[in-house]
Amino acid sequence: MPDVTGGPAGARRPGDAARISGLEIRPDRRGLRDFPPVSYPAPDGRCHEIRRGDYTFEVGLDGAVRRIHSRRPDWPEPGGYLRCGLAHRWVYRSPALYGETFALTGRHYLPHVLAGDRWTGWDPWAGPALHEAIRAWDEAAALAAELAPSVSEPALAALLRRVGAHGRAGLERRARRLRRILRAPLPVLPPECARVDYAVLPVILAEGCPSECRFCRFRTGAAFRRRPLEDVRAQAEGLRDLLGPELVNFASVFLGQNDALAAGAAAVVEAAEAVREVLRPREAYHRRPRLFLFADPAAFLQLDDAALEALGALPFEGIHVNVGLESPDPETLARLGKALYPEAAAEVLRRAEAVNRAPGPLEVGLNFLVGSGLPDRHHRRLEAILTAPGRPVPKGAVYLAPLDWPPGSFRELRRTVLSLKARSAWPVFLYPVEPV
Ligand code: SF4
């Protein structure tokens, strides 16, 4: 029988710690209910906290680890932590540059994915600390599984069983099940998802995208295909079963993949309503459900007033359409393999500004590339359209995605982003990629 301390069974209040053979468990913690850009690693949503040795594991209600914090002396930085998403992809979030990161991204950390871009010139994954932390989670989960059968307190035993099922193999099983539910990969999320700390329920409305941009790392290779409504509903039901009690921590929805709006506004409205009916985001712990999707410029320009009104009437607190413009310069676009007629960028910008000036939850964000290898003309035009005299745009933002920045070019990239930000009528941010 393991030694359980911290108060007798049934006498502990929610949040009181139980100590069991080297695991300290603080069940049912209640973190932030919104996602303010806080400068400290505050837990968000409902979770359990498990401590073992130098590690603190933040665990979802399904027993899967969400974050790992550590006090190890060789941890990359105090306040830095690991995050694991539904697709079992780990990100190290670095708070190192603090105010500067906030100016660049609107958040207080920079994400570093394993084998990702290294334009900061630093790789926190190069040392053993992060890899060992993931192994430490695996060991903690194995210990939880071993202890569960001999713990007499039912709630604690159930928690240990759920944790025990989510070691590395369990996290991978969950990710495989997610892939089976969606039947398509999720190569990238819109940058606006940072507004909910990437806690989104991903549902595929359309596979692939109609463009074949040569520079794109996120092309799926699949031809564009809209999924029928029954398929969307089946995915939502699959997600509900997959997440179980953890569903309460997901208020927001991402309609994928890379150009859901090309399915048409009516399809987006229909899909969002079906997903909402099944997943009930308004019953989530977080207060402000949001809807996110990508759009190609052509799909965005096809929206008439009735379509914009229908999208804006969806029952979400924010409906974020992210349009990938990439460049305002037709020659650069042609070089990148993105087919757009010459006036399209200016037209998208005008219409996006009009949407963002109108009241309501609908907002449009724009993506542009910034790349040391792109022609000067691209950067000159980008500067011209963003700094043209005009009123500030109250909603939406421009996101600058780094293309081919060599390792260690952070200072130059930072200068490019901040100098545009300082003069633009739009809020301007860097687009750091975080996985699902
Ligand atoms: S439209 Fe977007 S996702 Fe599709 S290929 Fe072009 S950049 Fe990539």
PDB file of C-alpha atoms and ligand atoms in Angstrom, residues 209 211-213 215-216 218-219 258 296 326 338, ligand 1:
ATOM      1  CA  CYS A 209      -5.523  24.826 -50.559  1.00  0.00           C
ATOM      2  CA  SER A 211      -2.726  27.675 -54.383  1.00  0.00           C
ATOM      3  CA  GLU A 212       0.607  25.979 -54.984  1.00  0.00           C
ATOM      4  CA  CYS A 213       2.974  28.587 -53.537  1.00  0.00           C
ATOM      5  CA  PHE A 215       7.944  28.862 -50.838  1.00  0.00           C
ATOM      6  CA  CYS A 216       5.301  27.209 -48.632  1.00  0.00           C
ATOM      7  CA  PHE A 218       2.885  23.930 -45.075  1.00  0.00           C
ATOM      8  CA  ARG A 219       1.486  22.646 -48.344  1.00  0.00           C
ATOM      9  CA  ASN A 258      -4.996  26.001 -44.993  1.00  0.00           C
ATOM     10  CA  ASP A 296      -6.618  32.717 -49.528  1.00  0.00           C
ATOM     11  CA  GLU A 326       2.470  37.161 -48.565  1.00  0.00           C
ATOM     12  CA  LYS A 338       1.348  32.701 -55.767  1.00  0.00           C
TER      13      LYS A 338
HETATM   14  S1  SF4 B   1      -2.077  29.413 -50.009  1.00  0.00           S
HETATM   15 FE1  SF4 B   1      -1.010  29.421 -48.045  1.00  0.00          FE
HETATM   16  S2  SF4 B   1      -0.971  27.266 -47.365  1.00  0.00           S
HETATM   17 FE2  SF4 B   1      -1.532  27.259 -49.542  1.00  0.00          FE
HETATM   18  S3  SF4 B   1       0.416  26.920 -50.604  1.00  0.00           S
HETATM   19 FE3  SF4 B   1       0.093  29.166 -50.505  1.00  0.00          FE
HETATM   20  S4  SF4 B   1       1.117  29.850 -48.602  1.00  0.00           S
HETATM   21 FE4  SF4 B   1       0.911  27.589 -48.511  1.00  0.00          FE
END
